[in-house]
Coordinates of C-alpha atoms in Angstrom, one line a residue:
M15 CA -57.4 -114.8 5.8
A16 CA -57.0 -113.9 2.0
D17 CA -54.4 -111.7 0.5
P18 CA -56.4 -108.4 -0.7
A19 CA -54.0 -108.0 -4.4
S20 CA -55.1 -111.4 -5.1
Y21 CA -58.7 -109.9 -5.8
R22 CA -57.8 -106.7 -6.7
P23 CA -59.4 -105.5 -10.0
K24 CA -57.1 -104.8 -12.7
P25 CA -56.4 -101.1 -13.5
G26 CA -59.1 -99.4 -15.9
E27 CA -61.9 -102.2 -14.5
I28 CA -63.6 -99.8 -11.9
P29 CA -65.9 -97.2 -13.4
T30 CA -65.7 -93.7 -12.4
R31 CA -69.3 -93.2 -12.1
P32 CA -71.2 -93.2 -8.7
G33 CA -72.3 -97.0 -7.2
V34 CA -72.4 -99.4 -4.6
Y35 CA -69.9 -101.9 -3.8
R36 CA -70.0 -105.1 -1.7
F37 CA -66.9 -107.2 -0.7
I38 CA -67.8 -110.8 -0.3
D39 CA -65.7 -113.7 1.6
A40 CA -64.6 -116.9 0.5
H41 CA -68.2 -118.5 1.3
G42 CA -70.2 -115.8 -0.6
R43 CA -71.1 -114.0 2.1
V44 CA -71.1 -110.2 1.9
V45 CA -69.0 -108.5 4.7
Y46 CA -69.1 -105.2 3.9
V47 CA -71.8 -102.5 2.1
G48 CA -70.3 -99.2 0.8
K49 CA -71.8 -96.7 -2.0
A50 CA -69.0 -93.8 -3.4
K51 CA -69.3 -91.1 -5.5
S52 CA -66.7 -92.4 -7.9
L53 CA -66.2 -96.3 -7.4
R54 CA -62.6 -96.2 -9.1
S55 CA -61.4 -93.8 -6.4
R56 CA -63.3 -95.3 -3.3
L57 CA -62.1 -99.1 -4.1
N58 CA -58.7 -98.2 -4.9
S59 CA -58.4 -96.7 -1.6
Y60 CA -58.8 -100.5 -0.4
F61 CA -55.6 -101.5 -2.2
T62 CA -53.1 -98.9 -1.7
S63 CA -50.9 -99.1 1.1
V64 CA -52.9 -101.7 2.9
H65 CA -50.7 -101.7 6.0
Q66 CA -51.8 -98.4 6.7
L67 CA -55.6 -98.8 6.7
H68 CA -57.6 -98.2 9.8
P69 CA -57.5 -101.7 11.7
K70 CA -61.1 -102.2 11.4
T71 CA -60.9 -101.8 7.7
Y72 CA -57.6 -103.7 7.3
A73 CA -59.5 -106.8 8.8
M74 CA -62.8 -106.5 6.6
V75 CA -60.1 -106.4 3.5
H76 CA -58.3 -109.7 4.8
A77 CA -61.9 -111.0 5.6
A78 CA -63.2 -111.0 1.9
A79 CA -62.2 -112.9 -1.4
S80 CA -63.8 -110.9 -3.7
V81 CA -65.6 -107.4 -4.5
E82 CA -68.0 -106.8 -6.8
W83 CA -70.0 -103.5 -7.3
T84 CA -73.3 -101.8 -9.4
V85 CA -73.2 -98.8 -11.1
V86 CA -76.0 -96.4 -10.4
S87 CA -77.3 -92.8 -11.9
S88 CA -77.3 -90.5 -9.1
E89 CA -76.2 -90.5 -5.5
L90 CA -79.7 -90.6 -4.7
E91 CA -80.0 -94.1 -6.1
A92 CA -76.6 -95.3 -4.4
I93 CA -78.4 -94.5 -0.8
Q94 CA -81.3 -96.6 -1.6
L95 CA -79.6 -99.7 -3.1
E96 CA -77.1 -99.2 -0.1
Y97 CA -79.6 -99.7 2.3
T98 CA -81.4 -102.5 0.3
W99 CA -78.4 -104.4 0.9
I100 CA -77.2 -103.0 4.1
K101 CA -81.0 -104.5 5.0
Q102 CA -80.9 -108.1 3.0
H103 CA -77.3 -109.0 4.0
T104 CA -76.6 -107.4 7.1
P105 CA -72.6 -107.2 6.5
R106 CA -70.4 -107.6 10.0
F107 CA -68.1 -105.2 8.9
N108 CA -71.3 -102.1 8.4
I109 CA -72.7 -100.6 11.8
M110 CA -75.7 -102.1 12.8
Y111 CA -77.8 -100.8 15.2
R112 CA -79.7 -102.7 18.3
D113 CA -82.1 -101.2 20.7
D114 CA -80.5 -101.1 23.8
K115 CA -83.4 -101.9 25.1
S116 CA -86.7 -103.0 24.5
Y117 CA -89.4 -100.2 24.3
P118 CA -92.9 -100.2 24.7
Y119 CA -95.3 -98.4 22.1
L120 CA -98.7 -97.5 22.3
A121 CA -100.4 -99.5 19.2
V122 CA -104.0 -99.2 17.6
T123 CA -104.2 -102.2 15.5
M124 CA -106.5 -100.3 12.7
N125 CA -105.9 -103.4 10.8
E126 CA -108.4 -105.3 12.4
A127 CA -112.3 -105.2 11.7
V128 CA -112.5 -104.5 15.4
P129 CA -109.3 -101.8 16.0
R130 CA -107.8 -102.6 19.6
V131 CA -105.5 -100.1 22.0
Q132 CA -102.7 -102.6 23.4
V133 CA -98.8 -101.9 24.6
M134 CA -96.6 -103.6 22.0
R135 CA -92.8 -104.5 22.2
G136 CA -90.7 -105.6 19.5
D137 CA -91.3 -105.4 15.6
K138 CA -93.4 -103.2 14.0
K139 CA -96.6 -104.6 12.2
P140 CA -98.2 -103.3 8.9
G141 CA -101.4 -101.8 9.4
V142 CA -101.3 -101.1 12.7
K143 CA -100.9 -97.7 14.3
Y144 CA -97.7 -96.8 16.5
F145 CA -97.1 -94.2 19.6
G146 CA -93.9 -93.4 20.9
P147 CA -91.3 -94.8 22.3
F148 CA -92.4 -94.1 26.4
Y149 CA -90.2 -94.9 28.8
P150 CA -90.5 -95.4 31.5
A151 CA -93.5 -98.2 30.6
K152 CA -95.4 -96.9 33.7
A153 CA -96.0 -93.5 31.5
I154 CA -97.7 -95.8 28.5
R155 CA -100.2 -97.6 31.0
D156 CA -101.0 -94.5 32.6
T157 CA -101.5 -92.8 29.2
V158 CA -104.0 -95.8 28.1
D159 CA -105.8 -95.9 31.1
T160 CA -106.5 -92.1 30.4
M161 CA -107.7 -92.5 27.1
L162 CA -109.9 -94.9 27.3
R163 CA -112.2 -93.0 29.8
V164 CA -112.3 -90.3 26.7
F165 CA -112.2 -93.1 24.1
P166 CA -113.5 -96.1 24.7
V167 CA -111.9 -98.6 22.4
R168 CA -111.6 -102.0 22.9
S169 CA -108.7 -103.1 24.8
C170 CA -109.1 -107.0 25.1
S171 CA -107.4 -110.1 23.4
T172 CA -109.3 -112.0 21.1
G173 CA -110.1 -114.4 22.8
V174 CA -111.6 -112.3 25.5
Y175 CA -113.8 -110.4 22.9
K176 CA -114.7 -113.9 21.6
R177 CA -116.3 -115.4 24.6
A178 CA -117.8 -111.9 25.4
E179 CA -119.6 -112.0 21.9
A180 CA -120.3 -115.5 22.7
A181 CA -121.6 -115.2 26.2
G182 CA -123.8 -111.8 25.2
R183 CA -122.1 -109.5 28.0
P184 CA -119.1 -107.5 28.0
C185 CA -116.1 -108.0 30.3
L186 CA -115.4 -105.7 33.1
L187 CA -113.9 -103.0 30.9
G188 CA -117.4 -102.5 29.6
Y189 CA -119.5 -102.7 32.9
I190 CA -116.9 -99.5 34.6
D191 CA -117.2 -97.8 30.8
K192 CA -113.5 -98.4 29.8
C193 CA -114.8 -100.0 27.0
S194 CA -117.8 -99.2 23.9
A195 CA -118.5 -102.9 24.5
P196 CA -118.8 -103.7 20.4
C197 CA -118.7 -107.2 21.6
V198 CA -122.5 -107.3 22.6
G199 CA -123.4 -104.4 20.1
N200 CA -123.7 -101.5 23.0
I201 CA -121.9 -100.1 19.7
S202 CA -121.3 -100.9 16.0
V203 CA -118.2 -101.8 14.4
E204 CA -118.5 -98.9 12.1
D205 CA -118.9 -96.2 15.2
H206 CA -116.5 -98.3 17.1
R207 CA -113.6 -97.6 14.4
K208 CA -114.8 -94.4 14.0
L209 CA -114.0 -94.0 17.5
A210 CA -110.8 -95.6 17.1
Q211 CA -109.6 -92.9 14.5
E212 CA -110.6 -90.4 16.9
F213 CA -108.0 -92.0 19.5
V214 CA -105.4 -92.3 16.8
E215 CA -105.8 -88.6 15.8
V216 CA -105.3 -87.1 19.6
M217 CA -102.2 -89.4 20.4
A218 CA -100.8 -87.9 16.9
G219 CA -101.1 -84.8 18.4
R220 CA -104.1 -83.4 17.1
P221 CA -106.3 -82.9 19.9
G222 CA -107.5 -79.7 19.3
P223 CA -111.1 -80.6 17.3
H224 CA -112.2 -82.9 19.8
I225 CA -111.4 -80.8 22.7
R226 CA -113.4 -77.8 20.8
R227 CA -116.1 -80.8 20.5
I228 CA -116.0 -81.8 24.0
E229 CA -116.2 -78.1 25.2
A230 CA -119.2 -77.2 23.0
Q231 CA -120.9 -80.5 24.8
M232 CA -120.2 -79.6 27.9
K233 CA -121.8 -75.7 27.5
L234 CA -124.7 -77.3 25.8
A235 CA -125.5 -79.7 28.7
V236 CA -125.0 -76.9 31.5
S237 CA -127.6 -74.5 29.1
E238 CA -130.2 -77.7 29.5
L239 CA -128.8 -78.0 33.2
R240 CA -127.8 -81.5 32.6
Y241 CA -125.0 -81.0 35.3
E242 CA -124.3 -85.0 35.4
D243 CA -123.3 -84.7 31.9
A244 CA -121.7 -81.7 31.9
A245 CA -119.3 -82.6 34.8
R246 CA -118.8 -85.9 32.7
H247 CA -117.9 -83.6 29.7
R248 CA -115.1 -81.5 31.8
D249 CA -113.3 -84.8 33.1
D250 CA -113.3 -86.3 30.0
L251 CA -111.4 -82.3 28.9
H252 CA -109.0 -82.7 31.9
A253 CA -108.2 -86.3 30.9
I254 CA -107.0 -85.0 27.3
Q255 CA -105.5 -82.1 28.6
R256 CA -103.6 -84.5 31.5
V257 CA -102.3 -86.6 28.5
F258 CA -101.0 -83.6 26.7
E259 CA -99.5 -82.0 29.8
R260 CA -97.2 -84.8 30.8
N261 CA -94.3 -83.6 29.0
A262 CA -93.5 -80.2 29.8
V263 CA -93.2 -78.0 26.6
V264 CA -89.7 -77.3 25.6
L265 CA -89.9 -75.9 22.0
T266 CA -92.3 -73.6 20.2
E267 CA -95.9 -75.9 20.1
E268 CA -95.1 -75.7 15.6
T269 CA -92.0 -78.1 16.1
D270 CA -91.9 -81.9 15.0
A271 CA -88.6 -83.2 15.2
D272 CA -86.6 -86.1 16.1
I273 CA -83.3 -85.0 18.1
F274 CA -80.1 -87.6 17.4
A275 CA -76.9 -87.7 19.6
F276 CA -74.0 -89.8 19.5
A277 CA -71.5 -91.1 22.4
Q278 CA -68.1 -93.3 21.2
D279 CA -65.3 -95.6 22.3
E280 CA -62.6 -97.8 20.6
L281 CA -65.5 -100.6 20.4
E282 CA -68.8 -99.2 20.6
A283 CA -71.0 -96.6 19.6
S284 CA -74.4 -94.9 21.5
A285 CA -77.4 -93.3 19.9
Q286 CA -79.8 -91.6 21.3
V287 CA -83.5 -89.3 19.9
F288 CA -85.6 -87.3 21.7
H289 CA -89.1 -87.3 19.8
V290 CA -90.4 -84.4 19.9
R291 CA -93.9 -83.4 18.8
Q292 CA -95.9 -80.5 19.5
G293 CA -92.7 -79.2 21.2
R294 CA -92.9 -81.4 23.7
I295 CA -90.8 -84.6 24.4
R296 CA -93.0 -87.5 23.6
G297 CA -90.5 -90.0 23.7
Q298 CA -86.8 -91.2 23.8
R299 CA -85.2 -94.1 21.9
G300 CA -81.8 -95.5 22.4
W301 CA -79.5 -97.6 20.2
I302 CA -75.6 -99.8 21.3
S303 CA -73.8 -100.6 18.2
E304 CA -70.1 -102.8 18.3
K305 CA -68.0 -100.4 15.8
V306 CA -66.4 -102.6 13.0
E307 CA -65.0 -99.5 11.1
E308 CA -63.7 -96.1 12.4
I309 CA -66.7 -93.8 11.4
D310 CA -67.4 -90.3 12.8
D311 CA -70.7 -89.0 13.6
A312 CA -71.3 -87.7 10.3
G313 CA -71.0 -91.2 9.2
M314 CA -73.1 -92.0 12.2
V315 CA -76.0 -90.2 11.4
E316 CA -76.1 -91.6 7.5
Q317 CA -76.1 -94.9 8.6
L318 CA -78.8 -94.3 11.6
V319 CA -81.1 -92.4 9.5
L320 CA -81.3 -94.9 6.8
Q321 CA -81.7 -97.9 9.1
I322 CA -84.3 -96.0 11.6
Y323 CA -86.5 -94.4 8.7
G324 CA -86.2 -97.0 6.2
D325 CA -87.8 -99.7 8.4
M326 CA -90.1 -97.4 9.7
A327 CA -93.8 -98.5 8.0
D328 CA -95.3 -95.8 9.4
T329 CA -93.8 -93.0 7.4
E330 CA -96.6 -90.5 8.7
R331 CA -94.4 -90.4 12.2
I332 CA -91.1 -89.2 10.5
P333 CA -91.3 -85.5 11.8
R334 CA -90.3 -82.2 9.5
E335 CA -87.0 -81.8 11.5
V336 CA -84.7 -84.4 11.7
L337 CA -81.6 -82.3 14.1
V338 CA -78.2 -84.2 14.3
P339 CA -74.9 -83.3 15.7
A340 CA -73.2 -83.5 12.6
V341 CA -74.5 -83.6 8.3
P342 CA -73.1 -86.3 5.9
D343 CA -71.4 -85.2 3.0
N344 CA -74.3 -86.2 0.9
R345 CA -76.9 -84.1 2.8
T346 CA -78.6 -83.2 0.0
E347 CA -79.5 -87.0 -1.2
L348 CA -80.4 -88.3 2.3
T349 CA -83.0 -84.8 2.6
E350 CA -84.1 -86.1 -0.8
W351 CA -84.7 -89.6 0.2
L352 CA -86.3 -88.7 3.7
S353 CA -88.8 -86.1 2.2
A354 CA -89.8 -89.3 -0.4
R355 CA -90.1 -91.6 2.7
R356 CA -92.4 -88.7 4.2
G357 CA -94.2 -87.8 1.5
A358 CA -93.1 -84.1 2.3
A359 CA -90.4 -81.9 2.9
V360 CA -87.9 -82.9 5.9
D361 CA -84.9 -80.8 6.9
L362 CA -82.0 -82.5 8.1
R363 CA -79.7 -80.0 10.1
V364 CA -77.4 -79.2 12.9
P365 CA -78.8 -76.6 15.1
Q366 CA -76.3 -73.7 15.9
R367 CA -77.9 -71.9 19.1
G368 CA -81.0 -71.6 21.3
D369 CA -83.0 -74.1 22.6
K370 CA -82.7 -76.7 19.9
A371 CA -79.0 -76.6 20.1
A372 CA -79.5 -77.1 24.1
L373 CA -81.7 -80.1 23.7
L374 CA -79.3 -81.2 21.4
D375 CA -76.8 -81.3 24.4
T376 CA -79.3 -82.9 26.9
V377 CA -79.5 -86.0 24.3
Q378 CA -75.4 -86.0 24.3
E379 CA -75.7 -86.3 27.5
N380 CA -78.4 -89.4 27.8
A381 CA -76.0 -90.8 24.8
E382 CA -72.7 -91.0 26.9
Q383 CA -74.6 -92.3 30.0
A384 CA -76.4 -95.0 28.1
L385 CA -72.9 -96.3 26.8
S386 CA -71.7 -96.1 30.4
L387 CA -74.4 -97.5 31.6
H388 CA -74.4 -100.3 28.8
K389 CA -70.5 -101.2 29.5
A390 CA -71.1 -101.1 33.2
R391 CA -74.2 -103.7 33.0
R392 CA -72.2 -105.6 30.5
S393 CA -69.1 -106.3 32.9
S394 CA -70.9 -106.9 35.5
D395 CA -73.7 -109.5 34.8
I396 CA -72.8 -112.7 36.0
T397 CA -74.0 -114.7 33.5
T398 CA -72.0 -112.7 30.8
R399 CA -68.9 -112.9 32.6
S400 CA -69.1 -116.5 33.2
A401 CA -69.7 -117.2 29.6
A402 CA -66.9 -115.0 28.9
L403 CA -64.4 -116.9 30.8
R404 CA -65.5 -120.4 30.0
E405 CA -65.4 -119.0 26.4
L406 CA -61.8 -117.5 26.9
Q407 CA -60.9 -120.9 28.7
E408 CA -62.2 -123.4 25.7
Q409 CA -60.0 -120.6 23.0
L410 CA -57.1 -120.9 24.8
G411 CA -57.5 -124.7 25.6
L412 CA -56.4 -124.3 29.2
Q413 CA -57.1 -126.9 31.8
E414 CA -57.4 -124.8 35.0
P415 CA -60.8 -122.4 35.1
L416 CA -59.8 -118.7 35.3
L417 CA -60.2 -117.7 38.5
R418 CA -57.5 -114.8 38.5
I419 CA -56.6 -113.0 35.2
E420 CA -53.6 -110.4 35.7
C421 CA -53.0 -108.0 32.6
F422 CA -49.1 -105.9 32.3
D423 CA -49.0 -102.9 30.7
V424 CA -45.8 -100.5 29.8
S425 CA -46.0 -96.9 29.3
H426 CA -43.2 -93.8 28.7
T427 CA -42.8 -90.6 26.5
G428 CA -40.1 -91.5 24.0
G429 CA -38.2 -93.9 26.2
T430 CA -38.2 -91.5 29.3
N431 CA -40.3 -92.1 32.8
V432 CA -41.0 -95.6 32.0
V433 CA -43.5 -97.2 34.3
A434 CA -45.6 -100.2 34.2
S435 CA -49.2 -101.4 35.7
M436 CA -50.5 -104.5 36.5
V437 CA -54.4 -104.7 37.1
V438 CA -56.5 -107.6 38.0
L439 CA -59.5 -109.8 37.7
E440 CA -61.1 -112.0 39.7
D441 CA -64.1 -113.8 39.0
G442 CA -64.3 -111.4 35.8
L443 CA -64.6 -108.4 38.5
P444 CA -61.7 -105.9 38.9
K445 CA -59.8 -106.5 42.4
K446 CA -58.3 -103.0 42.7
K447 CA -56.6 -103.4 46.0
D448 CA -54.5 -105.7 44.0
Y449 CA -53.5 -103.6 41.3
R450 CA -49.5 -102.8 41.2
R451 CA -47.2 -100.0 39.5
F452 CA -43.6 -100.3 39.0
S453 CA -41.3 -98.0 37.9
I454 CA -38.7 -99.4 35.0
R455 CA -34.9 -97.7 35.2
G456 CA -31.6 -98.6 33.7
E457 CA -31.0 -101.1 31.3
A458 CA -35.0 -102.6 31.6
A459 CA -36.0 -99.1 30.6
R460 CA -34.5 -99.1 26.9
D461 CA -37.4 -100.5 25.2
D462 CA -40.6 -102.1 25.7
T463 CA -39.7 -105.8 25.7
S464 CA -37.1 -105.5 28.2
A465 CA -39.7 -103.3 30.5
M466 CA -42.0 -106.2 30.1
Y467 CA -39.5 -108.8 31.0
D468 CA -38.0 -106.6 33.9
V469 CA -41.5 -106.2 35.4
L470 CA -42.6 -110.1 35.2
T471 CA -39.5 -111.4 36.6
R472 CA -39.9 -109.0 39.4
R473 CA -43.8 -109.8 40.2
F474 CA -43.0 -113.4 40.0
T475 CA -39.9 -113.3 41.7
K476 CA -42.2 -111.8 44.4
Y477 CA -44.5 -114.4 44.0
L478 CA -42.0 -117.2 44.6
Q479 CA -40.3 -115.7 47.5
E480 CA -43.6 -115.4 49.6
S481 CA -45.1 -118.6 48.5
A482 CA -42.0 -120.1 49.9
D483 CA -42.7 -118.8 53.1
L484 CA -46.7 -118.3 53.0
D485 CA -48.4 -117.5 56.3
V486 CA -52.0 -118.4 55.5
D487 CA -53.5 -115.9 58.3
D488 CA -51.6 -113.4 56.5
P489 CA -50.7 -113.9 53.1
G490 CA -48.2 -111.8 51.2
K491 CA -49.4 -109.1 48.6
F492 CA -48.1 -111.3 45.7
A493 CA -49.1 -114.7 46.9
Y494 CA -51.7 -115.6 44.8
P495 CA -50.6 -116.8 41.3
P496 CA -52.5 -115.8 38.1
T497 CA -54.4 -118.5 36.1
L498 CA -53.5 -116.4 33.3
V499 CA -51.1 -113.6 32.3
V500 CA -52.1 -111.0 29.5
V501 CA -49.7 -108.4 28.0
D502 CA -50.5 -105.5 26.1
G503 CA -49.0 -106.1 23.0
G504 CA -48.1 -108.5 20.1
Q505 CA -45.9 -111.4 19.3
P506 CA -42.4 -109.7 20.6
Q507 CA -44.2 -108.8 24.2
V508 CA -45.5 -112.3 24.7
T509 CA -42.4 -113.8 24.4
A510 CA -40.6 -111.4 26.5
A511 CA -42.8 -112.4 29.3
R512 CA -43.0 -116.0 28.3
R513 CA -39.2 -115.5 28.6
A514 CA -39.1 -114.1 32.2
L515 CA -41.5 -116.8 33.4
D516 CA -39.7 -119.5 31.8
D517 CA -36.3 -118.4 33.6
L518 CA -38.2 -118.1 36.8
G519 CA -39.3 -122.1 36.3
L520 CA -42.9 -121.4 36.0
T521 CA -43.0 -123.0 32.3
D522 CA -47.0 -123.8 33.3
M523 CA -48.3 -120.3 33.6
P524 CA -49.9 -119.6 30.4
V525 CA -49.5 -116.2 28.5
V526 CA -50.6 -114.2 25.9
G527 CA -50.8 -110.4 24.3
L528 CA -53.7 -108.8 22.9
A529 CA -52.6 -106.2 20.0
K530 CA -54.5 -103.4 19.3
R531 CA -53.8 -102.9 16.1
L532 CA -56.2 -105.7 14.8
E533 CA -57.1 -106.6 18.5
E534 CA -55.9 -110.0 17.4
V535 CA -54.7 -112.3 20.4
W536 CA -51.3 -113.7 20.6
V537 CA -50.4 -117.1 22.5
S538 CA -47.0 -118.0 23.5
D539 CA -44.9 -120.3 20.7
D540 CA -47.5 -120.4 18.3
T541 CA -46.7 -118.5 14.6
F542 CA -50.1 -117.1 14.1
P543 CA -52.7 -115.0 16.4
L544 CA -55.8 -116.5 17.6
V545 CA -58.7 -113.6 16.0
L546 CA -61.9 -114.2 17.8
P547 CA -65.2 -113.0 16.7
R548 CA -65.8 -109.6 17.3
T549 CA -69.2 -110.6 19.2
S550 CA -67.2 -112.5 21.2
E551 CA -67.5 -111.9 25.1
A552 CA -64.0 -113.4 25.8
L553 CA -62.7 -110.8 23.5
Y554 CA -64.9 -107.7 25.3
M555 CA -63.3 -109.2 28.5
L556 CA -59.6 -109.2 27.5
Q557 CA -60.1 -105.9 25.9
R558 CA -61.5 -104.5 29.2
I559 CA -58.7 -105.7 31.4
R560 CA -55.9 -104.3 27.9
D561 CA -57.9 -101.1 28.6
E562 CA -58.0 -101.1 32.4
A563 CA -53.9 -101.7 32.6
H564 CA -53.1 -99.0 29.8
R565 CA -55.6 -96.5 31.6
F566 CA -53.4 -97.3 35.1
A567 CA -50.1 -97.2 33.5
I568 CA -50.6 -93.5 31.7
A569 CA -52.1 -92.6 35.2
Y570 CA -49.2 -93.4 37.2
H571 CA -46.5 -92.1 33.8
R572 CA -48.3 -88.8 34.1
T573 CA -47.8 -88.7 37.7
T574 CA -44.4 -89.7 37.8
R575 CA -43.5 -87.2 34.6
S576 CA -45.1 -84.3 36.6
K577 CA -43.1 -85.0 39.5
K578 CA -40.0 -84.9 37.6
M579 CA -40.6 -81.7 35.9
T580 CA -41.5 -80.5 39.3
A581 CA -38.0 -81.5 40.8
S582 CA -36.0 -80.7 37.8
A583 CA -37.9 -77.0 38.0
L584 CA -36.7 -76.6 41.4
D585 CA -32.7 -78.0 41.1
D586 CA -31.1 -74.3 40.9
V587 CA -33.4 -72.7 43.7
P588 CA -30.8 -71.2 46.2
G589 CA -30.8 -73.2 49.7
L590 CA -33.4 -76.1 48.7
G591 CA -31.5 -79.5 49.1
P592 CA -32.7 -82.8 48.2
K593 CA -35.3 -83.4 51.0
R594 CA -37.0 -80.4 50.8
R595 CA -37.2 -80.4 47.2
A596 CA -38.8 -83.3 47.8
A597 CA -41.0 -82.4 50.2
V598 CA -42.3 -79.6 48.0
V599 CA -42.9 -82.1 45.1
A600 CA -45.0 -84.7 47.4
H601 CA -46.9 -81.6 48.8
F602 CA -48.0 -79.8 45.3
G603 CA -47.3 -82.6 42.7
S604 CA -47.0 -80.6 39.5
V605 CA -45.5 -77.2 38.4
A606 CA -48.6 -75.5 37.8
N607 CA -50.0 -75.9 41.4
L608 CA -46.9 -74.8 43.2
T609 CA -46.8 -71.4 40.6
R610 CA -50.2 -70.8 41.5
A611 CA -49.6 -71.1 45.6
T612 CA -48.8 -67.9 47.5
P613 CA -45.7 -67.8 49.3
E614 CA -47.4 -68.6 53.2
E615 CA -49.2 -71.7 51.3
I616 CA -45.7 -73.1 49.9
A617 CA -44.2 -72.5 53.9
E618 CA -46.5 -74.8 55.3
V619 CA -44.2 -77.5 53.6
P620 CA -42.6 -79.0 56.4
G621 CA -38.9 -77.7 57.1
L622 CA -39.6 -74.4 54.7
G623 CA -39.4 -71.1 55.7
L624 CA -41.1 -67.9 53.9
E625 CA -38.2 -66.7 52.7
T626 CA -37.6 -69.8 51.3
A627 CA -40.5 -70.2 49.6
M628 CA -40.4 -66.7 48.1
K629 CA -37.2 -67.7 46.8
I630 CA -39.0 -70.8 45.1
L631 CA -41.7 -68.5 43.4
E632 CA -38.8 -66.0 42.3
H633 CA -37.0 -68.7 40.7
L634 CA -40.3 -70.3 38.9
R635 CA -42.0 -67.5 37.8
G636 CA -38.8 -65.1 37.1
D637 CA -40.1 -62.1 37.4
G638 CA -38.8 -60.1 40.6
P639 CA -39.5 -60.7 44.4
A640 CA -42.8 -63.0 45.4
K641 CA -45.2 -60.9 46.8

């Protein structure tokens, strides 16, 4: 890792004008691209007080070996250049959104001589008109089937089309009127293209002219007593209406908007968008991104807007409104860039009230659910778990497979109410019945390392006792040893854990620590930490068990603190001894619950009468006799 001071630009070298900068590593790879109103102010912030930087930013400046910048004339140019460089270099410390699933699109290949309607996934191609995305996939197939009834554009592959053309007879779709069969000359290539254009116009949300044309044809057929033709036109009319009635109207009909929302934790961010066209939700899309830098919603809005609309080949699909939970500081320049891409005005704003604000809340809920589902799927997928366990074993150089991992964490408030937790992974999955909680007292509670030494000593003393007298039919709670011990913390915590195991004779049991600041893996007896790649499944597994141990410890700490506060609040209640005080604490759990209770509810605690219950409330409320 490079020292940022070794490549810091000299004072006065950095201009004060707007520009775009790149951090470059020792191998010449761009690791981060950013922009600034004042290059000097922004770049100096990376080199002053390096140790106070956010952990991800700290890692970035140490991964880089040099910094370069380019001056531009305006913030709008900075936006465009930043987007170009991010797309070109895909820097590891920039947020890069990827689809959390492959969404299907309805595509019309207007770039071909004989356009084709098909369902497509993956990268977009120039000259192809796309509609969607649709979710679930069945929705798009139903739409295609319905639309081909009215606009029988070819939907066959190139091979099928050429075989039909050579044979001189159409495929099955041509016989059932789901294709106008340009392959055999039933319709000219020019007329077929016009038919495909009408298909595109309807799917683009402009069905009005075609509905009016079909209605006129139906009325004419009725007036001429051609009832079968009129019935066919009626069915065509209903088919188009069904396509546009699948989605309920959620906003006014003139509303064309993309509505974005985000959810995030310390490691990943989820983004969701609802595509609203003519007041109806036409599609939904989601992305999951690893957070390699600290960023708020406004920053995520800017990055996502640049990536999504910058990569959009068919710029006609950019809507009039882009509704977001927060607007970036450079809203004016970003709006100008969007408007230039669309060729018409775009309004980028936060909806404050009404139906649009309510729909934004719905998108937010979807983003939160998507992030939760992504994390659950990632942790439960057997292939991913196996790969993570193998990778962790290889990175740590261990001989034994990691069948059982135990993680320990200490929690306290300013050195008081010190508790600890132990959580367990077996085959990469949590084994919650083996979770344990520890109360730390006396000298062991004086600092984190002493508490860690105490907890591991207690846990593995129990293991040695039970393993010496193991009943195969009824093994003890601590009888199974872990193949890896993980502690929440850095080198001091790892050293304390190693010393506890060595003192018990368990010298072969491996210990590692995960330091939260830079997500470094500290191995006992190693001078420098092990730095796993940000995309490493092994790192993700360590983070997950560390976070679970922290959550479990915090929950126990809050319970312990609440009970102590409740017990201390009852110390001076006349006639309430230690046993009855403990019974009250066990029954209500907190001072708040006890204060809200009625005298009759408190009197339900075994050993308490109504008179004592009233004394408790008088003492807690301090407002005279309880009623």
